[in-house]
CSV table of C-alpha atoms in Angstrom, one decimal:
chain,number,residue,atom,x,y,z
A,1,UNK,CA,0.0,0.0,0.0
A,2,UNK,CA,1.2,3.7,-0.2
A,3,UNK,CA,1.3,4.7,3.1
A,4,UNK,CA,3.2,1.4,3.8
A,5,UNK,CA,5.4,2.6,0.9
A,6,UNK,CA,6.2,6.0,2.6
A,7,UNK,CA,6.9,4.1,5.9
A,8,UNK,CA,9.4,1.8,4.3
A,9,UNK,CA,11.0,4.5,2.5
A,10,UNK,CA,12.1,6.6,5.6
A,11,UNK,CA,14.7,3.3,6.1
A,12,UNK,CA,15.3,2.7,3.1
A,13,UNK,CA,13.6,-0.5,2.1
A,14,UNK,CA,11.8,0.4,-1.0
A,15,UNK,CA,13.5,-2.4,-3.2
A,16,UNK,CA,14.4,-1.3,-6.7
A,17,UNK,CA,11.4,-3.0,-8.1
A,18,UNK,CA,9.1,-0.5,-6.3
A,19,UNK,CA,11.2,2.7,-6.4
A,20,UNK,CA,12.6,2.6,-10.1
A,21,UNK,CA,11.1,4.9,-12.8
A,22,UNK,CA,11.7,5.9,-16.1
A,23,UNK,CA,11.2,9.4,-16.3
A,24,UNK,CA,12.1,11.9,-13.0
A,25,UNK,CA,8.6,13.7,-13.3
A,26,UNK,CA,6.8,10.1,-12.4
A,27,UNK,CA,9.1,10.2,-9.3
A,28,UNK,CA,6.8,10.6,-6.2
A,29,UNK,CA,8.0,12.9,-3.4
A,30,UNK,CA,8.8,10.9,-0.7
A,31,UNK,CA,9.8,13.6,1.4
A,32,UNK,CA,6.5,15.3,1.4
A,33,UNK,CA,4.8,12.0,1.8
A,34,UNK,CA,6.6,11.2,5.0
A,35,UNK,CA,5.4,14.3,6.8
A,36,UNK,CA,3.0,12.7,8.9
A,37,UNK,CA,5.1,9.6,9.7
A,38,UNK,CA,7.4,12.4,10.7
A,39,UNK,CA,4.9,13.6,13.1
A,40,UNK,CA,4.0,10.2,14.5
A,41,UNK,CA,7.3,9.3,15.2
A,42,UNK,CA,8.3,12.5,16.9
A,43,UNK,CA,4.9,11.6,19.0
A,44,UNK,CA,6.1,7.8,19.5
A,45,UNK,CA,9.6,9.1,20.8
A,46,UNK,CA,8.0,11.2,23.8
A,47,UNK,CA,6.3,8.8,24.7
A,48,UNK,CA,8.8,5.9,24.5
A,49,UNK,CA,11.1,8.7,26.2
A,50,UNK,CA,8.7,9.4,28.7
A,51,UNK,CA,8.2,5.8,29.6
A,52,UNK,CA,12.1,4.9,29.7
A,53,UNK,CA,13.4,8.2,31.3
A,54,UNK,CA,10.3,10.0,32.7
A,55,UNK,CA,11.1,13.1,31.1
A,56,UNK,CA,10.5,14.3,27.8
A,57,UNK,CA,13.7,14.2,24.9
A,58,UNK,CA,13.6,18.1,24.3
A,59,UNK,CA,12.4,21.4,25.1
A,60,UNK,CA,9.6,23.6,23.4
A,61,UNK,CA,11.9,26.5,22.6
A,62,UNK,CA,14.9,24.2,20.9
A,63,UNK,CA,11.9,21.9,18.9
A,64,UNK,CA,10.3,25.3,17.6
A,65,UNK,CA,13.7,26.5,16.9
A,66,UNK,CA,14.8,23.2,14.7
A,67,UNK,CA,10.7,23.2,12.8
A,68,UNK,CA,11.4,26.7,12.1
A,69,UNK,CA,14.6,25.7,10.4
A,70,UNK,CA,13.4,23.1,8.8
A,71,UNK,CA,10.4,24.9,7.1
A,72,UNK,CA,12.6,28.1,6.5
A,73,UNK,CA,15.2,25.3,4.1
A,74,UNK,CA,12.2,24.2,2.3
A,75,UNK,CA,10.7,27.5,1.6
A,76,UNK,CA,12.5,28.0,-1.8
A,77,UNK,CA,11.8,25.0,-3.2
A,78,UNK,CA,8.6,26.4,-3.3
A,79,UNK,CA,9.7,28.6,-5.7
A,80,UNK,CA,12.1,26.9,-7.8
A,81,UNK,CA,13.3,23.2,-8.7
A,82,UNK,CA,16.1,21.6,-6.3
A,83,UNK,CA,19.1,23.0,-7.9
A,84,UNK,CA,20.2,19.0,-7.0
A,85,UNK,CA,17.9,18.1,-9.9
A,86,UNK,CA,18.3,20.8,-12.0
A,87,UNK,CA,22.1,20.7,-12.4
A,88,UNK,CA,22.0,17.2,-12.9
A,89,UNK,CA,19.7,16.6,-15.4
A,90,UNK,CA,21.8,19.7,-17.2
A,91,UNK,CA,24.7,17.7,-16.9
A,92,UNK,CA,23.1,14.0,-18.2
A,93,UNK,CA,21.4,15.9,-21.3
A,94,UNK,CA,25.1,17.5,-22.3
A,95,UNK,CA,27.6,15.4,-20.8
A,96,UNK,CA,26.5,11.7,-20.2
A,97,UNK,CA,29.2,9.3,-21.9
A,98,UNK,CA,27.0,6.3,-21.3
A,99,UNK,CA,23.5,5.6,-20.1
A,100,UNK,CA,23.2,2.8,-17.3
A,101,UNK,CA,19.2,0.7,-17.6
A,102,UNK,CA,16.5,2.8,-15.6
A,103,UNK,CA,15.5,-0.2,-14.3
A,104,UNK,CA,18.1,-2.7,-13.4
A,105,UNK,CA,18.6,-3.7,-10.0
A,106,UNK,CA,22.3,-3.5,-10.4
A,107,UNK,CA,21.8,0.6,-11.7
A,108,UNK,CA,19.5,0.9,-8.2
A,109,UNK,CA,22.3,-0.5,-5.9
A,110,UNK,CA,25.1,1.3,-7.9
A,111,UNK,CA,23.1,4.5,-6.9
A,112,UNK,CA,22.7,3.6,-3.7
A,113,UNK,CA,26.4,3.4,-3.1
A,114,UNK,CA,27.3,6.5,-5.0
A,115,UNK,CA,24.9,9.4,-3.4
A,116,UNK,CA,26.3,7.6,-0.3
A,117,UNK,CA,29.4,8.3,-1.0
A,118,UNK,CA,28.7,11.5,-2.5
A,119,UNK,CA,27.6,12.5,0.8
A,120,UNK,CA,30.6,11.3,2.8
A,121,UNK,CA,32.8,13.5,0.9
A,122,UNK,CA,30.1,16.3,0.9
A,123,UNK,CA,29.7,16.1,4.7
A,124,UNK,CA,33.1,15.9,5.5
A,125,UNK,CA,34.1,18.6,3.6
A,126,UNK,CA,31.4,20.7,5.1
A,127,UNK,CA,33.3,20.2,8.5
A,128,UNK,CA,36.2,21.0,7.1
A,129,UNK,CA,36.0,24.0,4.6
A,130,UNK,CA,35.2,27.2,7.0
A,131,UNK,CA,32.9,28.5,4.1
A,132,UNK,CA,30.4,25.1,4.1
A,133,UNK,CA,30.7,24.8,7.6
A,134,UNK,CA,28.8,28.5,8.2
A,135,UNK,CA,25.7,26.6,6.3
A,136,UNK,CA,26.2,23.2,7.9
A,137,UNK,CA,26.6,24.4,11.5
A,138,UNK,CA,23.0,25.5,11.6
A,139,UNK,CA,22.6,21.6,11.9
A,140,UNK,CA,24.6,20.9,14.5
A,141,UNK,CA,23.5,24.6,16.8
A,142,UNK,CA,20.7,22.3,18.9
A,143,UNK,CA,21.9,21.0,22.4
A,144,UNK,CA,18.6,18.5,22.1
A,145,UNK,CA,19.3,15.6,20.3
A,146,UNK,CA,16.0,14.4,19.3
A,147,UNK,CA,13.7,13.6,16.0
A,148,UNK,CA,13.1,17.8,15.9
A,149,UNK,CA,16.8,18.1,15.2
A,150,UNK,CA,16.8,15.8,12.0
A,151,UNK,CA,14.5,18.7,10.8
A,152,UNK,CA,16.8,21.8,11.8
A,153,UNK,CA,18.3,22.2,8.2
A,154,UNK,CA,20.6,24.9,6.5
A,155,UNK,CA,18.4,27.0,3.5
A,156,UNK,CA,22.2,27.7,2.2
A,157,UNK,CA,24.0,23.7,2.5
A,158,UNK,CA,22.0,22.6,-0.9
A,159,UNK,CA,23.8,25.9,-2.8
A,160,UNK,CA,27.1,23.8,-2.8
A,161,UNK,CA,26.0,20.0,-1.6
A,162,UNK,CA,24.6,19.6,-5.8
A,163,UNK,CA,28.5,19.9,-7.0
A,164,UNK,CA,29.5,16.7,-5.7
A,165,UNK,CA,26.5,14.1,-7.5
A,166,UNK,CA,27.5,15.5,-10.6
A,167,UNK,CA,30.1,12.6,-11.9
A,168,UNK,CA,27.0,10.1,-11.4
A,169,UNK,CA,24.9,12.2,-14.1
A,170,UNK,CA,27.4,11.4,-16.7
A,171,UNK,CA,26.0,7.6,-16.6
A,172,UNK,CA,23.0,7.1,-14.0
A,173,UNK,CA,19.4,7.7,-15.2
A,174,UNK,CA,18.6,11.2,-13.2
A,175,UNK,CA,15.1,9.2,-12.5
A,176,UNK,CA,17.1,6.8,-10.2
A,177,UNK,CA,19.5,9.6,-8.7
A,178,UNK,CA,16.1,11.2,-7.6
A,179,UNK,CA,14.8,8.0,-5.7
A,180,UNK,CA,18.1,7.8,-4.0
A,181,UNK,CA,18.8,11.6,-3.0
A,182,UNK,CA,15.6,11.2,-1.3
A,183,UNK,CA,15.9,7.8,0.8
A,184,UNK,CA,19.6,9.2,1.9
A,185,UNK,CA,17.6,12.6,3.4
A,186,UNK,CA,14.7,10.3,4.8
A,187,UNK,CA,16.9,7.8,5.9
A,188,UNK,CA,18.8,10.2,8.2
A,189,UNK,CA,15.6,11.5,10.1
A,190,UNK,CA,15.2,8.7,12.3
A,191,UNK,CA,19.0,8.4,13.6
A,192,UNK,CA,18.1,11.6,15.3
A,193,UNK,CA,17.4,10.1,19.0
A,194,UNK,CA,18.5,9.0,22.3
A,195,UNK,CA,15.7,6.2,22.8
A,196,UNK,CA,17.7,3.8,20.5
A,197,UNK,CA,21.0,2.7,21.8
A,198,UNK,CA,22.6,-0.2,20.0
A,199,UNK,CA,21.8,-2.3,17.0
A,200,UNK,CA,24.1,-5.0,17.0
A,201,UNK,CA,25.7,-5.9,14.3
A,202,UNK,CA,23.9,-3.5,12.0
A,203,UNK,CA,26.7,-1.1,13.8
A,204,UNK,CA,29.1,-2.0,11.6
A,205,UNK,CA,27.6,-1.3,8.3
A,206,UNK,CA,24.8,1.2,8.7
A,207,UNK,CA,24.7,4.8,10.0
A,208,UNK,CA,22.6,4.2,13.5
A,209,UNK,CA,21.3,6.2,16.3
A,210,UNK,CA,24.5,5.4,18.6
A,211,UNK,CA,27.3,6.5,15.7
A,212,UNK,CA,25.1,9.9,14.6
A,213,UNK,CA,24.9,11.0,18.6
A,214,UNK,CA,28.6,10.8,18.3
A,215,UNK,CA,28.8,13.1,15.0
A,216,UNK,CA,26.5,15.9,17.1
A,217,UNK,CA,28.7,15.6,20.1
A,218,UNK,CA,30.8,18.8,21.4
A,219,UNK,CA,32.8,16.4,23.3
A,220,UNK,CA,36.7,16.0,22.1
A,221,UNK,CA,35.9,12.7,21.1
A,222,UNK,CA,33.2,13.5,18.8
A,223,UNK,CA,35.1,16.1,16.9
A,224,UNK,CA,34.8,15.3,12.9
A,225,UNK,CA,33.7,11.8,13.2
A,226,UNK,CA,30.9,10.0,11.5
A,227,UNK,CA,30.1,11.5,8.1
A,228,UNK,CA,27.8,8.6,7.1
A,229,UNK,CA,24.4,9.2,5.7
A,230,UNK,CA,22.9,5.6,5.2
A,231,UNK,CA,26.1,3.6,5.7
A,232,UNK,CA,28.9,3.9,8.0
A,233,UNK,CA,31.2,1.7,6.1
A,234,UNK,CA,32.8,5.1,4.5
A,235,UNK,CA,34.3,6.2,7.9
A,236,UNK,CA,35.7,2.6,8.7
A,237,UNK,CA,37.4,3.1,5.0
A,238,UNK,CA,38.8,6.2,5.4
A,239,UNK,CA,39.5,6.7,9.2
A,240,UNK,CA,36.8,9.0,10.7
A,241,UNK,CA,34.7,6.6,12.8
A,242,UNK,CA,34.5,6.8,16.4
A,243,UNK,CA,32.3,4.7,18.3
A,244,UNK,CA,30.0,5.8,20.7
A,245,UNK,CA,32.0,6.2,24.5
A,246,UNK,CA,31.6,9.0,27.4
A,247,UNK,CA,28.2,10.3,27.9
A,248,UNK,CA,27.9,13.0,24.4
A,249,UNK,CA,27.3,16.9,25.2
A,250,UNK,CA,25.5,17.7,22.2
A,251,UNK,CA,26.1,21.4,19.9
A,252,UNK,CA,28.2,23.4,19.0
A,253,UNK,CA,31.8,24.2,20.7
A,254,UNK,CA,31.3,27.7,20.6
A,255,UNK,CA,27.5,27.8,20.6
A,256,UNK,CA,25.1,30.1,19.2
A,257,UNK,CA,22.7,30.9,21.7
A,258,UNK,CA,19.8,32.0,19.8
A,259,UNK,CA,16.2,30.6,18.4
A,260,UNK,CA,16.0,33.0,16.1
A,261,UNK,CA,16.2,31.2,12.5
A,262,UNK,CA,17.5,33.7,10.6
A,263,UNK,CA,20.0,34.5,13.5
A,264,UNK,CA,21.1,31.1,13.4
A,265,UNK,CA,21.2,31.2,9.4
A,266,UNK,CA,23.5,34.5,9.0
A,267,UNK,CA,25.8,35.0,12.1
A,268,UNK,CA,28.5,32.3,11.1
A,269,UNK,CA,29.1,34.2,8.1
A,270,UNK,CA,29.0,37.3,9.7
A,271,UNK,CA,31.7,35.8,11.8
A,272,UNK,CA,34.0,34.6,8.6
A,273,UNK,CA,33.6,38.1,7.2
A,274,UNK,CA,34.6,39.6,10.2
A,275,UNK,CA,37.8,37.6,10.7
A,276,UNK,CA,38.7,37.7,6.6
A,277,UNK,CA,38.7,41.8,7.0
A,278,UNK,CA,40.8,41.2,10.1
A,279,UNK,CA,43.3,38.7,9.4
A,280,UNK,CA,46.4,40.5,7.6
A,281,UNK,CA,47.8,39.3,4.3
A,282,UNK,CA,46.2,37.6,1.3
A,283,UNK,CA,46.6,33.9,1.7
A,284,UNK,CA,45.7,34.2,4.9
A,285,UNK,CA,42.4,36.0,4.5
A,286,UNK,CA,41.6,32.8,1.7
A,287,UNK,CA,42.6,30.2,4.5
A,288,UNK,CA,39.8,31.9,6.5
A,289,UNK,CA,37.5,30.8,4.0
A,290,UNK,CA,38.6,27.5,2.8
A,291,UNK,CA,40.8,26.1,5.7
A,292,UNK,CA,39.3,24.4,8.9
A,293,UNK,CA,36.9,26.7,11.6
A,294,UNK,CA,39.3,26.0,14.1
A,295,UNK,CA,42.1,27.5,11.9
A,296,UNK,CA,44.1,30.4,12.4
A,297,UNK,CA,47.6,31.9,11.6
A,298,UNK,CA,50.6,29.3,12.5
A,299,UNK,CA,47.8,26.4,13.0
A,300,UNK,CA,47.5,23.3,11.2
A,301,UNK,CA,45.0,23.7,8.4
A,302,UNK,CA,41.6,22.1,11.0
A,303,UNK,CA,43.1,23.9,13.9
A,304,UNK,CA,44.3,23.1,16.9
A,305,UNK,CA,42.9,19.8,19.0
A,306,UNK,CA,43.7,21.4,22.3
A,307,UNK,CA,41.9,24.4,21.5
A,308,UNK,CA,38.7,22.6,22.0
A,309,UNK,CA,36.4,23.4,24.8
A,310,UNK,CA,37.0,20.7,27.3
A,311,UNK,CA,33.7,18.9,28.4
A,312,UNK,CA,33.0,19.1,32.3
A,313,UNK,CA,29.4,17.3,32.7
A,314,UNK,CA,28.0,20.3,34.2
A,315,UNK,CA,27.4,22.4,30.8
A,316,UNK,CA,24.1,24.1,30.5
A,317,UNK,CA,22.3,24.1,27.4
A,318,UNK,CA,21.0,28.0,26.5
A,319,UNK,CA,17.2,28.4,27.8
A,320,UNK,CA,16.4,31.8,28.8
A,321,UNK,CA,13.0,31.8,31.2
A,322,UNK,CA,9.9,32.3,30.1
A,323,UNK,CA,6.3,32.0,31.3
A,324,UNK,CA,4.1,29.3,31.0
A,325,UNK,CA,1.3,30.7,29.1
A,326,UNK,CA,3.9,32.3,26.5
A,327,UNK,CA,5.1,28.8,25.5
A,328,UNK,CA,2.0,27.9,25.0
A,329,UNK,CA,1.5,30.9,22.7
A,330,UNK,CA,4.1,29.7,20.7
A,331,UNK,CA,3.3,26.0,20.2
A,332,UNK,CA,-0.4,27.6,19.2
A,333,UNK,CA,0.5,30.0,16.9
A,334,UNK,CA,3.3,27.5,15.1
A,335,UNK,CA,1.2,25.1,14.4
A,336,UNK,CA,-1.3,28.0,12.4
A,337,UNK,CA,1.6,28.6,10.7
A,338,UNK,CA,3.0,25.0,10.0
A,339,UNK,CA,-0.9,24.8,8.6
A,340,UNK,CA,-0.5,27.9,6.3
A,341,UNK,CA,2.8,26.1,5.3
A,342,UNK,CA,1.2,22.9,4.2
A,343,UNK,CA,-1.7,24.8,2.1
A,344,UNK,CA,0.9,26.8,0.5
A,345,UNK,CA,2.9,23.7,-0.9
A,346,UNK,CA,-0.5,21.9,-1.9
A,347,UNK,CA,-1.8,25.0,-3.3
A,348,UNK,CA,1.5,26.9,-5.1
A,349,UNK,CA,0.8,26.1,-8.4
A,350,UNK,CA,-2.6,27.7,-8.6
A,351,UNK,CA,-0.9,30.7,-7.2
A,352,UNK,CA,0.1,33.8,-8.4
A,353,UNK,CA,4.4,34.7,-8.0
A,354,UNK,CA,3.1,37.5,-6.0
A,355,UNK,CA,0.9,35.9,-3.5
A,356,UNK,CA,3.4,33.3,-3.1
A,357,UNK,CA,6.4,35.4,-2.1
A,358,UNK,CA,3.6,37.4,0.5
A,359,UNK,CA,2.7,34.2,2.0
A,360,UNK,CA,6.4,33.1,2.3
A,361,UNK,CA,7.5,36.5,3.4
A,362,UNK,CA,4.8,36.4,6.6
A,363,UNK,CA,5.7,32.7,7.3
A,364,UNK,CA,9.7,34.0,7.8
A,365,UNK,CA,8.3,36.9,9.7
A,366,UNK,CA,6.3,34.7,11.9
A,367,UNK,CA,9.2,31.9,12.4
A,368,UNK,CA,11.4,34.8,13.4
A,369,UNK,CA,9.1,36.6,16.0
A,370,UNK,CA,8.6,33.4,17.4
A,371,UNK,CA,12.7,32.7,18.0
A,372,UNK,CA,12.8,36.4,19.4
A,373,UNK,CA,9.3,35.3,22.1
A,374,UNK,CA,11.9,31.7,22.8
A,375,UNK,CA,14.7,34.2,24.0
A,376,UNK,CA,12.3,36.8,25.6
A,377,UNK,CA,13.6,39.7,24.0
A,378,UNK,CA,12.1,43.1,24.7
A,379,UNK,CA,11.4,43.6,21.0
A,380,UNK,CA,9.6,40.6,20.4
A,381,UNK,CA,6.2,41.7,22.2
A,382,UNK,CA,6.1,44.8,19.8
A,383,UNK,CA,7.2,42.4,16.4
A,384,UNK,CA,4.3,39.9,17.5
A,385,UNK,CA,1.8,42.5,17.5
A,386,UNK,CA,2.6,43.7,14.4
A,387,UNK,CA,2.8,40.0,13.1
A,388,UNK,CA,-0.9,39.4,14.3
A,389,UNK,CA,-2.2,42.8,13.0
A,390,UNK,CA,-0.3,41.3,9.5
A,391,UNK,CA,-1.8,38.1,9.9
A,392,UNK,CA,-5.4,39.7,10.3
A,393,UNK,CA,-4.8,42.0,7.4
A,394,UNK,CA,-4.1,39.5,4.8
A,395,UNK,CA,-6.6,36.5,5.8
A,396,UNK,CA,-9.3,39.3,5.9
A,397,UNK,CA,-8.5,40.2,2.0
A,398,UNK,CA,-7.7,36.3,0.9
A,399,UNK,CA,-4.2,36.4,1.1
A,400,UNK,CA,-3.8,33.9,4.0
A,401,UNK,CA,-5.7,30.2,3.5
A,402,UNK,CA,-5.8,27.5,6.0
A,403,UNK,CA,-6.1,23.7,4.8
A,404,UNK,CA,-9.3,23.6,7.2
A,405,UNK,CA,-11.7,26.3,6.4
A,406,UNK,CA,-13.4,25.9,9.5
A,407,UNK,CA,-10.4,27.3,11.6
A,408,UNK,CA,-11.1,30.5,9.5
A,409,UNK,CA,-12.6,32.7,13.1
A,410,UNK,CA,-10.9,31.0,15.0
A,411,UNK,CA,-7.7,31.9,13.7
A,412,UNK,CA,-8.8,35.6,13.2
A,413,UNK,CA,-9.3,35.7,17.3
């Protein structure tokens, strides 16, 4: 059945005799599909976490932070095509030297194996290259470690990820590279947890729960280890696996300390452009960019080991205090807007450029006043009213839709 389809998918058992296609428009999207297994799973991990720990595996301000996220990465593929897609089927129209069957198992498996490893090198070098790192660290900025942060996601990462699939479009189908690029995202959403702890001998070839908690880790240990996406066989190969050991502190090293999205989106690079004005001389200001975060003048090119923050047990993840009733404000008004969200994507096409950009406009607007309510700044009060009076404004004229036209008043009080 389909929905038993869309379950499989998320771990990748969608043989190639279900998931191969000839042409990449017949390609279902498997992401969008999985959104409410994405929801039940987040609900089936409080509970199971609630059961095995009596407490819950997150916090309201850090989950809103990482949903944010994850719809702000989303929101131009609303307007255009996956640049993943589009400069690979560019490349396979010009440049393909030979064409591999559409629908051979071997082709399926093939693919399998090389958007894995695409990902490896793409991953790793997003640790490693100061420049990727500013988009990828937006991943790594939650110290939860739950299903929410699978869904915290950079809008910039996809901008460079795309260069490094290219050598597969000179010989695999781009139907079958679109199957793939998706089960390698889906697969990766539910490695996102603390309530799984070992897997036995699937440990030694898959990415799992205990080597991904190792890959989020702050600890010393943790540092640049576990680049996997499905499998974990690529760190064995090439040296960067570390198994799971002393309790992980999860985050960044020198965290962030913000909900804000766009914050969380924009200060690393404010940060590179900073130190590139300030570092003297001209190679040096290009080692800023494309060396290591860690590096600096005199360094080795990914910094200095000792120069990270030692772990003491006692660290404090950023949670500013804030009343009851305003969380649940938040949690209220998100979900309006994850509902506007979802109407927009089912509805984009029948939509004109400019009511599309004002609905994507007032969803960032919303996603950021929210982050500035999580921190309890003194501007946020002032930037939600004006969001609400917004909000009003353009569901009064026909702007604004909800899936469920029955929410209509209720939404308007």
């Amino acid at each position: 059945t389909a929905p038993g389809q869309q379950l499989r998918a998320l771990f990748y058992v969608l043989p190639p005799g279900e998931s191969s296609f000839r042409t990449v428009e017949e390609v279902p999207d498997y992401v969008e599909k999985s959104i409410p297994f994405f929801i039940a799973f987040i609900g089936l991990e409080f509970a199971v976490s609630w059961v095995q720990k009596h407490k819950l595996p997150g916090r309201i301000n850090d989950g809103i932070s990482s949903l944010s996220l994850g719809i702000l990465s989303r929101l131009p593929d609303v307007l255009f095509r996956s640049v993943d897609l589009i400069s690979y089927i560019y490349i396979w129209n010009k440049y393909r030297l030979f064409e591999l069957p559409w629908d051979s198992p071997w082709t399926w498996y093939l693919t399998l194996l090389g958007v894995d490893f695409a990902y490896y090198c793409f991953h790793r070098l997003s640790h490693e290259v100061n420049i990727l790192w500013a988009a990828h660290q937006v991943h790594h900025s939650s110290e939860d470690y739950n299903l929410f942060t699978a869904l915290r996601q950079s809008v910039l990462q996809k901008y460079t990820s795309w260069i490094f699939n290219l050598p597969m479009a000179l010989f695999i189908p781009p139907s079958v590279f679109a199957v793939h690029l998706q089960f390698n995202l889906l697969y990766q959403f539910w490695i996102h947890t603390e309530v799984i702890t070992n897997l036995g001998p699937l440990e030694w070839v898959l990415n799992t729960p205990s080597h991904h908690r190792v890959h989020h880790g702050r600890n010393p240990y943790c540092i640049d280890k576990n680049y996997g996406g499905t499998l974990i066989i690529w760190d064995r190969i090439f040296g960067t696996f570390e198994a799971e050991d002393a309790k992980v502190v999860y985050g960044l090293t020198h965290p962030v300390n913000s909900f804000d999205p766009i914050m969380l989106q924009l200060r690393p690079l404010a940060h590179i452009w900073n130190t590139f004005w300030a570092t003297p001389g001209f190679c040096n200001k290009l080692s800023v960019i494309f060396k290591g975060p860690g590096w600096g003048p005199g360094k080795p090119r990914l910094g200095l080991p000792e120069e990270i923050p030692e772990i003491t047990g006692k660290e404090v993840p950023f949670n500013p205090s804030v009343p009851g009733y305003l969380n649940c404000y938040a949690v209220v008004h998100f979900a309006v807007i994850v509902d506007l969200y979802t109407e927009l994507l089912g509805t984009v096409t029948l939509l004109s450029q400019g009511t599309t950009l004002l609905r994507i406009a007032f969803i960032i607007l919303s996603l950021t006043s929210f982050g500035l309510l999580m921190e309890n700044k003194p501007t946020a009060g002032f930037l939600e009213l004006i969001r609400c009076l917004v909000f009003v404004g353009l569901y009064k004229v026909g702007y604004l839709r909800s899936q469920f036209a029955s929410l209509g008043y209720a939404y308007e009080v």
